[in-house]
Short mmCIF file of C-alpha atoms in Angstrom, two decimals:
data_model
loop_
_atom_site.label_atom_id
_atom_site.label_comp_id
_atom_site.label_asym_id
_atom_site.label_seq_id
_atom_site.Cartn_x
_atom_site.Cartn_y
_atom_site.Cartn_z
CA MET B 1 142.04 101.64 84.47
CA SER B 2 143.50 104.74 82.84
CA LYS B 3 142.03 106.90 85.60
CA LEU B 4 143.45 104.91 88.51
CA ASN B 5 146.09 106.77 90.50
CA LYS B 6 149.58 105.43 91.00
CA ASP B 7 148.96 104.04 94.48
CA ILE B 8 146.01 101.95 93.30
CA LEU B 9 147.96 100.69 90.30
CA PHE B 10 150.86 99.78 92.56
CA LEU B 11 148.56 97.65 94.75
CA ILE B 12 147.13 95.93 91.68
CA PHE B 13 150.54 95.22 90.19
CA ASN B 14 151.76 93.89 93.53
CA GLU B 15 149.10 91.19 93.30
CA LEU B 16 150.59 90.18 89.94
CA GLN B 17 154.18 89.92 91.14
CA ASN B 18 154.13 86.08 90.93
CA ASN B 19 152.70 86.16 87.42
CA SER B 20 155.65 87.25 85.29
CA SER B 21 153.88 87.25 81.90
CA ASP B 22 151.11 89.60 83.09
CA LEU B 23 153.52 91.82 84.98
CA PHE B 24 155.90 92.20 82.04
CA SER B 25 153.03 92.99 79.71
CA CYS B 26 152.10 95.93 81.93
CA LEU B 27 155.42 97.53 81.01
CA MET B 28 154.19 97.99 77.45
CA VAL B 29 150.92 99.83 78.15
CA ASN B 30 152.25 103.36 78.67
CA LYS B 31 154.94 105.32 80.49
CA TYR B 32 152.75 105.78 83.57
CA TRP B 33 152.22 102.04 83.98
CA CYS B 34 155.87 101.31 83.20
CA GLU B 35 157.08 103.63 85.96
CA THR B 36 154.70 101.97 88.42
CA VAL B 37 155.67 98.38 87.52
CA ILE B 38 159.46 98.79 87.52
CA PRO B 39 159.87 99.18 91.32
CA ILE B 40 157.94 95.90 91.77
CA LEU B 41 159.95 94.04 89.13
CA TRP B 42 163.27 95.31 90.41
CA LYS B 43 162.66 94.58 94.07
CA ASN B 44 163.78 91.03 93.23
CA PRO B 45 164.52 90.92 89.49
CA TRP B 46 166.43 87.62 89.63
CA ARG B 47 163.38 85.46 90.31
CA PHE B 48 161.89 85.65 86.81
CA ASN B 49 163.13 82.65 84.85
CA ILE B 50 162.75 84.09 81.35
CA ASP B 51 165.60 83.96 78.80
CA TYR B 52 165.04 87.38 77.26
CA HIS B 53 164.71 88.85 80.74
CA LYS B 54 168.14 87.48 81.72
CA SER B 55 169.70 89.13 78.71
CA SER B 56 168.06 92.43 79.65
CA LEU B 57 169.26 92.05 83.24
CA TYR B 58 172.82 91.63 82.05
CA SER B 59 172.65 94.71 79.84
CA ILE B 60 171.19 96.86 82.59
CA VAL B 61 173.52 95.73 85.38
CA VAL B 62 176.78 96.03 83.39
CA SER B 63 175.74 99.54 82.31
CA TYR B 64 176.42 100.58 85.93
CA LEU B 65 180.09 99.59 85.69
CA PRO B 66 182.68 102.41 85.63
CA ASP B 67 183.57 103.58 82.11
CA ASN B 68 187.20 102.47 82.39
CA MET B 69 186.09 98.97 83.38
CA LYS B 70 183.56 98.84 80.52
CA GLY B 71 186.28 99.78 78.06
CA PHE B 72 188.74 97.24 79.43
CA LEU B 73 186.22 94.38 79.36
CA ALA B 74 184.96 95.36 75.90
CA LYS B 75 188.51 95.11 74.53
CA GLU B 76 188.67 91.54 75.89
CA GLY B 77 185.57 90.55 73.97
CA ILE B 78 183.04 90.78 76.79
CA HIS B 79 179.84 92.39 75.52
CA ILE B 80 179.07 95.66 77.30
CA SER B 81 176.02 97.72 76.39
CA ASP B 82 176.70 101.39 75.70
CA LYS B 83 173.06 102.45 76.09
CA SER B 84 172.27 105.01 78.76
CA LEU B 85 169.50 104.20 81.24
CA ALA B 86 166.39 106.36 81.61
CA ILE B 87 165.63 104.86 85.05
CA ASP B 88 167.90 104.06 87.98
CA TYR B 89 166.86 100.41 88.23
CA LEU B 90 169.25 99.37 90.98
CA SER B 91 167.80 102.00 93.30
CA PHE B 92 164.78 99.67 93.64
CA CYS B 93 166.74 96.43 93.98
CA LYS B 94 166.65 94.80 97.42
CA SER B 95 167.98 91.36 96.60
CA ILE B 96 171.02 89.52 95.29
CA ASN B 97 170.83 85.99 93.92
CA MET B 98 174.32 84.78 93.13
CA ASN B 99 173.24 81.64 91.26
CA VAL B 100 171.20 83.68 88.77
CA ILE B 101 173.85 86.39 88.43
CA ASP B 102 176.62 83.83 87.81
CA ASP B 103 174.39 82.10 85.26
CA ILE B 104 173.82 85.39 83.44
CA ILE B 105 177.54 86.17 83.44
CA SER B 106 178.48 82.70 82.16
CA THR B 107 175.97 83.07 79.31
CA GLU B 108 177.29 86.44 78.22
CA SER B 109 181.05 85.93 78.63
CA SER B 110 183.69 83.25 78.12
CA PRO B 111 185.28 81.49 81.13
CA GLY B 112 188.54 82.56 82.66
CA TYR B 113 190.15 85.57 84.28
CA TYR B 114 187.94 88.18 82.62
CA ARG B 115 184.73 86.49 83.68
CA SER B 116 186.07 86.42 87.24
CA LEU B 117 186.90 90.10 86.97
CA LEU B 118 183.40 90.83 85.66
CA GLN B 119 181.92 88.95 88.60
CA GLU B 120 183.92 90.97 91.09
CA GLU B 121 183.01 94.27 89.46
CA LEU B 122 179.31 93.42 89.24
CA TYR B 123 179.08 92.37 92.89
CA ASN B 124 180.95 95.48 93.95
CA THR B 125 178.50 97.57 91.93
CA LEU B 126 175.44 95.80 93.34
CA MET B 127 176.61 96.17 96.92
CA LYS B 128 177.19 99.88 96.39
CA LYS B 129 174.08 100.72 94.39
CA CYS B 130 171.34 98.57 95.97
CA PRO B 131 169.83 100.58 98.87
CA GLY B 132 169.13 97.96 101.55
CA ILE B 133 169.54 94.24 100.85
CA LYS B 134 166.54 92.30 102.15
CA TYR B 135 167.12 88.99 100.37
CA LEU B 136 170.47 87.31 99.73
CA ASP B 137 171.01 83.97 98.00
CA ILE B 138 174.64 82.87 98.26
CA ARG B 139 174.27 79.27 97.05
CA SER B 140 177.23 79.80 94.75
CA ASP B 141 180.94 79.04 94.74
CA TYR B 142 181.79 82.74 94.52
CA GLN B 143 182.85 84.13 97.91
CA ILE B 144 181.13 87.50 97.90
CA PHE B 145 181.99 88.21 101.53
CA CYS B 146 185.68 88.24 100.66
CA LEU B 147 185.22 91.38 98.56
CA PRO B 148 186.60 94.65 99.99
CA CYS B 149 183.26 96.38 99.40
CA ILE B 150 181.54 94.30 102.07
CA LEU B 151 182.82 96.37 104.97
CA GLU B 152 181.68 99.54 103.20
CA SER B 153 178.28 97.94 102.55
CA LYS B 154 177.66 96.87 106.14
CA PRO B 155 174.71 99.28 106.66
CA ARG B 156 173.00 97.82 103.59
CA LEU B 157 173.39 94.24 104.85
CA GLU B 158 172.27 94.93 108.39
CA SER B 159 168.69 95.02 107.13
CA LEU B 160 168.93 91.51 105.61
CA CYS B 161 165.68 89.58 106.21
CA GLU B 162 166.16 86.38 104.21
CA LEU B 163 169.24 84.27 103.49
CA ALA B 164 169.65 81.17 101.32
CA CYS B 165 172.99 79.34 101.57
CA ASN B 166 174.60 75.90 101.59
CA THR B 167 176.81 74.09 104.10
CA SER B 168 179.71 73.48 101.69
CA THR B 169 180.73 77.12 102.07
CA ASP B 170 183.76 77.90 104.25
CA PRO B 171 182.69 78.45 107.92
CA ASN B 172 184.71 81.71 107.99
CA TYR B 173 182.29 83.05 105.44
CA PHE B 174 179.41 82.57 107.89
CA TYR B 175 181.39 84.01 110.81
CA ARG B 176 181.68 87.30 108.91
CA LEU B 177 178.05 87.16 107.92
CA ALA B 178 176.97 86.56 111.55
CA ARG B 179 178.83 89.69 112.68
CA ILE B 180 177.03 91.88 110.14
CA CYS B 181 173.56 90.32 109.79
CA GLN B 182 171.71 89.61 113.02
CA ARG B 183 168.13 90.42 112.04
CA ILE B 184 167.53 87.63 109.55
CA GLN B 185 164.00 86.29 109.80
CA ARG B 186 164.17 83.53 107.16
CA ILE B 187 167.08 81.10 106.73
CA ILE B 188 167.14 78.46 103.99
CA ILE B 189 170.02 75.98 104.15
CA ILE B 190 170.96 73.39 101.54
CA ASN B 191 173.07 70.72 103.22
CA LYS B 192 175.83 69.44 100.92
CA ASN B 193 178.34 68.44 103.56
CA ALA B 194 178.71 65.26 105.61
CA LYS B 195 180.46 67.22 108.36
CA ALA B 196 179.10 69.89 110.66
CA ASN B 197 179.62 73.49 109.53
CA HIS B 198 180.26 75.46 112.71
CA GLY B 199 179.80 78.73 110.83
CA ILE B 200 176.15 77.81 110.14
CA THR B 201 175.62 77.23 113.85
CA ILE B 202 177.09 80.62 114.77
CA LEU B 203 174.94 82.30 112.11
CA ILE B 204 171.78 80.70 113.53
CA GLU B 205 172.69 81.62 117.10
CA ALA B 206 173.43 85.25 116.18
CA GLN B 207 169.92 86.03 114.95
CA LYS B 208 167.57 88.10 117.10
CA ASN B 209 164.23 87.46 115.38
CA LEU B 210 164.41 84.16 113.48
CA LYS B 211 160.94 83.08 112.35
CA TYR B 212 161.44 80.73 109.41
CA PHE B 213 163.97 77.88 109.10
CA LYS B 214 164.30 75.47 106.20
CA TRP B 215 166.92 72.71 105.94
CA MET B 216 167.21 70.45 102.88
CA ASP B 217 169.75 67.66 102.43
CA HIS B 218 171.19 67.53 98.93
CA PHE B 219 174.16 65.23 98.68
CA ASN B 220 175.07 62.02 96.91
CA GLU B 221 174.92 58.47 98.25
CA GLU B 222 178.59 58.51 99.25
CA TYR B 223 177.92 61.44 101.59
CA CYS B 224 174.92 59.63 103.06
CA LEU B 225 177.08 56.66 103.95
CA GLU B 226 179.77 58.95 105.41
CA ILE B 227 177.23 60.46 107.78
CA PHE B 228 175.77 57.21 109.05
CA GLU B 229 179.00 55.24 109.26
CA GLY B 230 180.29 57.54 111.99
CA PHE B 231 178.31 59.73 114.34
CA ASN B 232 181.33 62.02 114.77
CA LYS B 233 180.60 63.38 111.29
CA ASP B 234 176.99 64.22 112.13
CA PRO B 235 176.16 67.47 110.28
CA TYR B 236 172.88 68.06 112.08
CA THR B 237 172.96 68.11 115.87
CA GLU B 238 175.01 71.25 116.42
CA SER B 239 172.91 73.37 114.05
CA PHE B 240 169.56 71.95 115.11
CA TYR B 241 170.25 72.44 118.80
CA ALA B 242 171.03 76.09 118.02
CA LEU B 243 167.40 76.47 116.92
CA ARG B 244 166.21 75.98 120.50
CA LYS B 245 167.50 79.44 121.33
CA HIS B 246 164.79 80.82 119.03
CA ALA B 247 161.84 79.00 120.58
CA ASP B 248 160.15 82.33 121.37
CA THR B 249 160.15 83.53 117.74
CA LEU B 250 160.40 80.51 115.42
CA ASN B 251 157.05 79.71 113.80
CA HIS B 252 157.98 77.85 110.60
CA ILE B 253 160.16 74.73 110.39
CA GLU B 254 160.73 72.78 107.19
CA ILE B 255 163.18 69.87 107.31
CA SER B 256 164.10 67.33 104.62
CA ILE B 257 166.68 64.76 105.74
CA GLN B 258 167.94 62.59 102.90
CA HIS B 259 167.69 58.95 103.86
CA ASP B 260 165.82 57.14 101.09
CA ARG B 261 168.91 55.77 99.34
CA ILE B 262 170.07 53.71 102.31
CA SER B 263 168.31 50.36 102.36
CA ASN B 264 169.17 49.56 105.98
CA TYR B 265 168.67 53.11 107.19
CA TYR B 266 166.30 52.35 110.03
CA ASP B 267 168.78 49.94 111.64
CA ILE B 268 171.50 52.60 111.40
CA TYR B 269 169.12 55.21 112.74
CA ASP B 270 168.23 53.11 115.80
CA ASN B 271 171.85 52.23 116.48
CA GLN B 272 173.11 55.81 116.25
CA ASN B 273 170.15 57.18 118.24
CA TYR B 274 169.64 60.24 116.06
CA ILE B 275 167.55 62.36 118.39
CA PHE B 276 168.72 65.82 117.31
CA LEU B 277 165.52 66.58 115.43
CA GLN B 278 162.77 65.23 117.64
CA TYR B 279 164.12 66.73 120.87
CA THR B 280 164.61 70.09 119.16
CA LEU B 281 160.98 70.07 118.01
CA LEU B 282 159.76 69.46 121.55
CA GLU B 283 161.00 72.91 122.56
CA LEU B 284 159.65 74.93 119.61
CA TYR B 285 156.28 75.63 121.17
CA LYS B 286 155.34 78.60 118.95
CA LEU B 287 155.38 76.73 115.66
CA LYS B 288 152.64 77.47 113.14
CA THR B 289 154.08 75.27 110.37
CA LEU B 290 155.94 72.00 110.87
CA LYS B 291 157.01 70.10 107.74
CA VAL B 292 159.41 67.21 108.22
CA SER B 293 160.67 64.55 105.83
CA SER B 294 162.90 62.30 107.90
CA PRO B 295 163.14 58.78 109.27
CA VAL B 296 160.41 57.77 111.67
CA PHE B 297 160.85 59.21 115.17
CA LEU B 298 162.31 56.76 117.67
CA ASN B 299 159.84 54.69 119.66
CA SER B 300 161.52 55.76 122.87
CA GLU B 301 159.52 55.73 126.11
CA VAL B 302 161.44 58.78 127.33
CA PHE B 303 160.69 60.70 124.14
CA GLU B 304 157.03 59.72 124.12
CA GLU B 305 156.64 60.71 127.77
CA LYS B 306 157.95 64.17 126.91
CA LEU B 307 155.85 64.32 123.77
CA GLU B 308 152.72 63.69 125.83
CA THR B 309 153.39 66.84 127.88
CA VAL B 310 154.15 69.34 125.09
CA ALA B 311 151.65 71.59 123.35
CA PHE B 312 151.70 73.38 120.01
CA PRO B 313 148.79 75.78 120.52
CA ASP B 314 149.56 77.84 117.38
CA LEU B 315 150.24 74.93 115.01
CA GLU B 316 148.28 75.29 111.75
CA ILE B 317 150.13 72.97 109.34
CA LEU B 318 151.67 69.59 110.19
CA GLU B 319 153.33 67.62 107.38
CA LYS B 320 155.34 64.44 107.97
CA ASN B 321 156.37 61.76 105.51
CA VAL B 322 156.15 58.97 108.09
CA ILE B 323 155.14 58.99 111.76
CA ASP B 324 153.83 56.63 114.41
CA ILE B 325 150.09 57.12 114.81
CA TYR B 326 150.42 57.47 118.59
CA GLN B 327 153.07 60.19 118.23
CA ALA B 328 150.90 62.04 115.70
CA THR B 329 148.04 61.94 118.21
CA CYS B 330 150.27 63.46 120.90
CA ILE B 331 151.30 66.34 118.62
CA ILE B 332 147.77 67.27 117.57
CA LYS B 333 145.96 66.77 120.87
CA ASN B 334 146.54 70.40 121.90
CA SER B 335 146.73 71.88 118.41
CA VAL B 336 143.39 73.65 118.39
CA CYS B 337 144.43 75.85 115.43
CA LEU B 338 145.39 72.93 113.16
CA LYS B 339 144.12 73.43 109.59
CA GLU B 340 146.26 71.04 107.55
CA LEU B 341 147.41 67.53 108.51
CA TRP B 342 149.48 65.87 105.78
CA ILE B 343 150.80 62.44 106.80
CA TYR B 344 152.02 60.26 103.93
CA LYS B 345 152.52 57.07 105.91
CA TYR B 346 151.34 56.07 109.36
CA ARG B 347 153.35 53.52 111.32
CA PHE B 348 151.80 51.58 114.17
CA ASP B 349 151.90 48.54 116.42
CA CYS B 350 149.37 46.08 114.99
CA ASP B 351 148.40 44.91 118.46
CA ARG B 352 147.48 48.49 119.42
CA PHE B 353 146.21 49.72 116.07
CA SER B 354 142.50 49.41 116.83
CA ASP B 355 142.76 51.47 120.03
CA ASP B 356 145.33 53.92 118.65
CA SER B 357 143.37 54.63 115.46
CA LEU B 358 140.14 55.17 117.41
CA ASN B 359 141.94 57.56 119.76
CA PHE B 360 143.46 59.36 116.77
CA ILE B 361 140.05 60.00 115.18
CA ARG B 362 138.60 61.10 118.52
CA THR B 363 141.53 63.47 119.13
CA ILE B 364 141.00 65.19 115.78
CA ARG B 365 137.27 65.45 116.43
CA GLU B 366 137.76 66.95 119.90
CA ASN B 367 140.66 69.31 119.16
CA CYS B 368 140.82 70.16 115.46
CA GLU B 369 137.50 71.77 114.62
CA LEU B 370 139.22 74.10 112.11
CA ILE B 371 140.83 71.30 110.07
CA GLU B 372 140.63 71.81 106.29
CA TYR B 373 143.04 69.17 104.91
CA LEU B 374 143.10 65.80 106.67
CA THR B 375 144.97 62.54 106.01
CA ILE B 376 143.80 59.59 108.05
CA PRO B 377 144.78 55.88 108.18
CA VAL B 378 142.27 53.32 106.98
CA PHE B 379 140.85 52.39 110.36
CA PRO B 380 139.29 49.01 111.32
CA LEU B 381 135.79 48.37 110.05
CA SER B 382 134.00 48.54 113.42
CA ASP B 383 130.89 50.29 114.67
CA ASN B 384 132.97 52.36 117.12
CA HIS B 385 135.35 53.60 114.44
CA LEU B 386 132.60 54.43 111.96
CA ALA B 387 130.59 56.24 114.63
CA GLU B 388 133.60 58.28 115.77
CA PHE B 389 134.51 59.11 112.17
CA GLU B 390 130.95 60.29 111.52
CA LEU B 391 131.13 62.58 114.57
CA LEU B 392 134.43 63.96 113.22
CA LEU B 393 132.83 64.83 109.87
CA LYS B 394 129.89 66.52 111.56
CA ARG B 395 132.12 68.62 113.81
CA CYS B 396 134.81 69.62 111.29
CA GLN B 397 132.70 71.85 109.07
CA ASN B 398 135.69 73.49 107.31
CA LEU B 399 136.98 70.19 105.90
CA ARG B 400 137.91 70.61 102.22
CA SER B 401 140.14 67.61 101.50
CA LEU B 402 140.15 64.09 102.99
CA ALA B 403 142.76 61.41 102.22
CA PHE B 404 142.89 57.81 103.46
CA ARG B 405 146.30 56.15 103.86
CA ASP B 406 146.87 52.41 103.53
CA SER B 407 146.97 50.24 106.64
CA ARG B 408 147.42 46.49 106.69
CA CYS B 409 146.48 45.65 110.24
CA ARG B 410 142.82 44.91 109.60
CA GLU B 411 141.81 41.38 110.59
CA ASN B 412 140.22 40.67 107.21
CA ARG B 413 141.97 42.18 104.21
CA ARG B 414 139.19 41.01 101.92
CA LYS B 415 136.67 43.60 103.11
CA GLU B 416 137.56 46.31 100.62
CA ILE B 417 134.11 46.28 99.00
CA GLU B 418 132.29 46.17 102.34
CA TYR B 419 134.50 48.99 103.56
CA GLY B 420 133.60 51.09 100.54
CA ILE B 421 129.87 50.64 101.19
CA ASP B 422 130.04 51.59 104.89
CA LEU B 423 132.44 54.46 104.34
CA SER B 424 130.45 56.00 101.48
CA ASN B 425 127.29 55.88 103.61
CA VAL B 426 129.02 57.76 106.44
CA ILE B 427 130.47 60.37 104.08
CA ILE B 428 127.08 61.00 102.45
CA ARG B 429 125.36 61.37 105.84
CA ALA B 430 127.93 63.52 107.61
CA ALA B 431 130.43 65.17 105.26
CA PRO B 432 130.39 68.98 105.47
CA PHE B 433 129.32 70.96 102.42
CA SER B 434 132.90 72.27 102.12
CA LEU B 435 134.36 68.83 101.26
CA LYS B 436 135.55 68.86 97.63
CA GLU B 437 138.43 66.35 97.46
CA ILE B 438 138.74 62.72 98.60
CA GLU B 439 141.66 60.35 98.11
CA PHE B 440 141.01 56.64 98.71
CA SER B 441 143.82 54.17 99.36
CA TYR B 442 144.04 50.68 97.91
CA ASP B 443 142.31 49.32 101.02
CA ILE B 444 139.03 50.83 99.83
CA TRP B 445 137.14 49.63 96.75
CA PHE B 446 133.75 50.68 95.44
CA SER B 447 131.43 48.56 93.34
CA SER B 448 129.66 50.27 90.46
CA LYS B 449 126.44 50.04 92.46
CA THR B 450 128.02 51.81 95.44
CA LEU B 451 129.60 54.43 93.20
CA ARG B 452 126.33 55.22 91.48
CA THR B 453 124.54 55.53 94.83
CA PHE B 454 127.30 57.78 96.16
CA PHE B 455 127.21 60.08 93.13
CA GLU B 456 123.40 60.27 93.17
CA MET B 457 123.43 61.30 96.82
CA TRP B 458 126.22 63.81 96.16
CA LYS B 459 124.05 65.81 93.78
CA GLY B 460 123.42 69.36 94.97
CA ARG B 461 126.88 69.66 96.53
CA PRO B 462 130.02 71.21 95.00
CA ALA B 463 131.59 68.92 92.37
CA ILE B 464 133.85 66.32 93.98
CA SER B 465 137.44 65.42 92.97
CA ILE B 466 138.39 61.80 93.68
CA GLN B 467 141.80 60.12 93.60
CA THR B 468 142.41 56.39 93.91
CA CYS B 469 145.10 53.89 92.97
CA VAL B 470 142.59 51.08 92.26
CA HIS B 471 143.09 50.34 88.58
CA PHE B 472 139.83 48.43 88.17
CA TYR B 473 138.11 51.78 87.66
CA ARG B 474 139.68 51.78 84.18
CA SER B 475 137.15 49.17 83.00
CA ASN B 476 134.90 50.41 80.22
CA TYR B 477 131.72 50.19 82.27
CA LEU B 478 133.11 52.19 85.20
CA VAL B 479 134.71 54.76 82.88
CA LYS B 480 131.28 55.36 81.30
CA LEU B 481 129.71 55.66 84.75
CA ILE B 482 132.28 58.21 85.89
CA ASP B 483 132.00 60.18 82.64
CA GLU B 484 128.23 60.31 83.08
CA TYR B 485 128.58 62.06 86.44
CA LYS B 486 131.34 64.31 85.16
CA THR B 487 128.97 65.51 82.46
CA SER B 488 126.22 66.17 85.00
CA GLY B 489 128.61 68.21 87.18
CA VAL B 490 128.72 65.82 90.15
CA ILE B 491 132.38 64.87 89.57
CA LYS B 492 135.07 67.45 88.88
CA ASP B 493 137.96 64.97 88.48
CA PHE B 494 138.39 61.23 88.91
CA THR B 495 142.12 60.40 88.93
CA ILE B 496 143.58 56.90 89.03
CA LEU B 497 147.06 57.20 90.48
CA ASN B 498 149.92 55.05 89.21
CA SER B 499 151.29 52.60 91.73
CA SER B 500 153.43 49.50 91.86
CA TYR B 501 151.56 46.23 92.29
CA ALA B 502 154.61 44.73 94.00
CA PHE B 503 154.47 47.34 96.71
CA TYR B 504 151.05 46.24 97.90
CA GLY B 505 151.67 42.54 97.62
CA ASP B 506 148.51 40.40 97.75
CA LEU B 507 146.30 43.45 97.92
CA HIS B 508 146.71 43.73 94.15
CA GLN B 509 144.71 40.63 93.29
CA GLU B 510 141.50 40.52 91.33
CA PRO B 511 138.33 40.94 93.42
CA PHE B 512 137.39 37.64 95.02
CA SER B 513 134.79 35.52 93.26
CA GLY B 514 131.23 36.58 93.92
CA SER B 515 131.99 40.24 94.72
CA ASP B 516 129.66 42.91 93.41
CA PHE B 517 132.55 45.01 92.11
CA TYR B 518 131.29 45.00 88.55
CA ILE B 519 127.58 44.95 89.34
#
C-alpha cells in the first residue's frame, strides 16, 4: 500500500466514502494518505454523524471568519479557535447542509442575537469559499437566500446538482432559487404544508435536466385532516403536474403520501378523486425506478384504459405499498428490464382473483426474465396456477428473493398445509440456483415432514434464508429441526416475523385436528 500512487489511493478511498470509521482512520496513517483522504471527506463533510467530527467541523469553519468578527464573537463568549489551518479545507467543499450546520452552531454557542450573527457570518463565508456547490440541503428555518452574498455567489450555485428542501419555506425563497439554479438533477422535498407552495412548482418547472424526484409527506394529523376536508388546499396537484414537463429526463420517482392516520381515508380519497399522482405517472415513460407509498389507485375505467396502453420499457424497480393486482399487471407487462418488484399488499376483486392472479404470473414469466426480487400474491391452489408458477421459476434464472403476500380469496382457507406441500415441490423442481431468500405469508404452512423434505432437497444449493409469520415454528421440535439444517449449512437464517393475530382473524387458529403439522 505504501507504494501506491496518489491516484490509486484516491480511487480506493472513494470506495470507502460511506464507511466513516475506515475513512477517518486513513487520516492517521501518514501525511501522504491524509492529503489524499481530505478532498474526499470535505466534498460533503456534513454527512458524517460523529460527535467529535462535528466539533472539529465547527473549529475549522469558524477559523475562516474575518479576524475582526472572531474577536467580536470571542468577547461575547462564543468559542472561536485561534489555530491556523495547514490545509484549505473549504476549497474541497461542494455541499452545504443547513440542518447540520445549525446543529453544530447551537451546540457550540448560546441562543440569541450572537448565534444569529454567527450563522450569517458562517453562511457568508461558505458561499464565498466553497468553489462550486453541488449539493444544498435547506431544510432549515434559516433563510440563506436572503443573504446579500447570494447574488455574488450566483456562479457557484449555477452548478447545483442536488437540492433538499421542505414546503413550509416561503415561496419567494424558491422563486429566487429557480432564477439561479436551473440544472438541478435531484430534488428531495419534505412536505410539511397542507397548502400548495407555488414556489416549489416554479422550481420544478425551471429545471432543464431533472432526473430524480423524491416527495415525502411529514406533517401531523391536523394537517392531514386539513388536506382532505377541502380539495382547495390540495398541496400535491400543482407540483406533481409540473413533473410531466420532465418526462424526457426523469428516471427516478419516490413518493410517500401520508394517509395512514385517517381511518376513513379511502372514502375521502374516492370522494375527492385524487388523481394527481396516477395520471402524472402515466406520462413518465422513461422511469427506471418507481417507488410509491400512497392510497390505492382509483379503480377507474378511464384510468385503467389508459394504463393498458402505456409502457415503461426502462423500468427496473417498482415498489408500491398497495396496488390492485390488475393495475400491477398493466404496469409490468411491457417492463422487460424489471429487476425488482416490491408490492406489500395486493388488492383485488375476489370474483376475478383466479383469472387476474394467473394472468399476473404469466405476465411476469413472459416479460420479466431479468427479475431478481419478486413479491407475489398467494395464488389459488390449482393445477394451472402451479404450472404457470413453475414456468416462471424456470424462466427467471436471476431470481434471488421471492416473497408471498397474503390473499384471502381462496375457496378453502384450510389448505395451508396442502399449499405448503405443493408449493415446496414446485420450488425444489424449478427454482433457479440464484434463489437465496423466501418469505412465506400466513396463508402457507409447512409440516415438519414437508420442511425436512424441502431442506434435504435443497442441499447442494446456496444456503437459504426464510421468513415467515407462522409462530408454530417456535415449537421445540421444529426449532431443533431448523437448527439441524442451520448447522449443516442448508439454512442461513430462519426468521419468524412478529404479527398481530387480530389482523389475520380466523387464520390465526390452531391447525385443524388431524393435520400433519407436527408430524
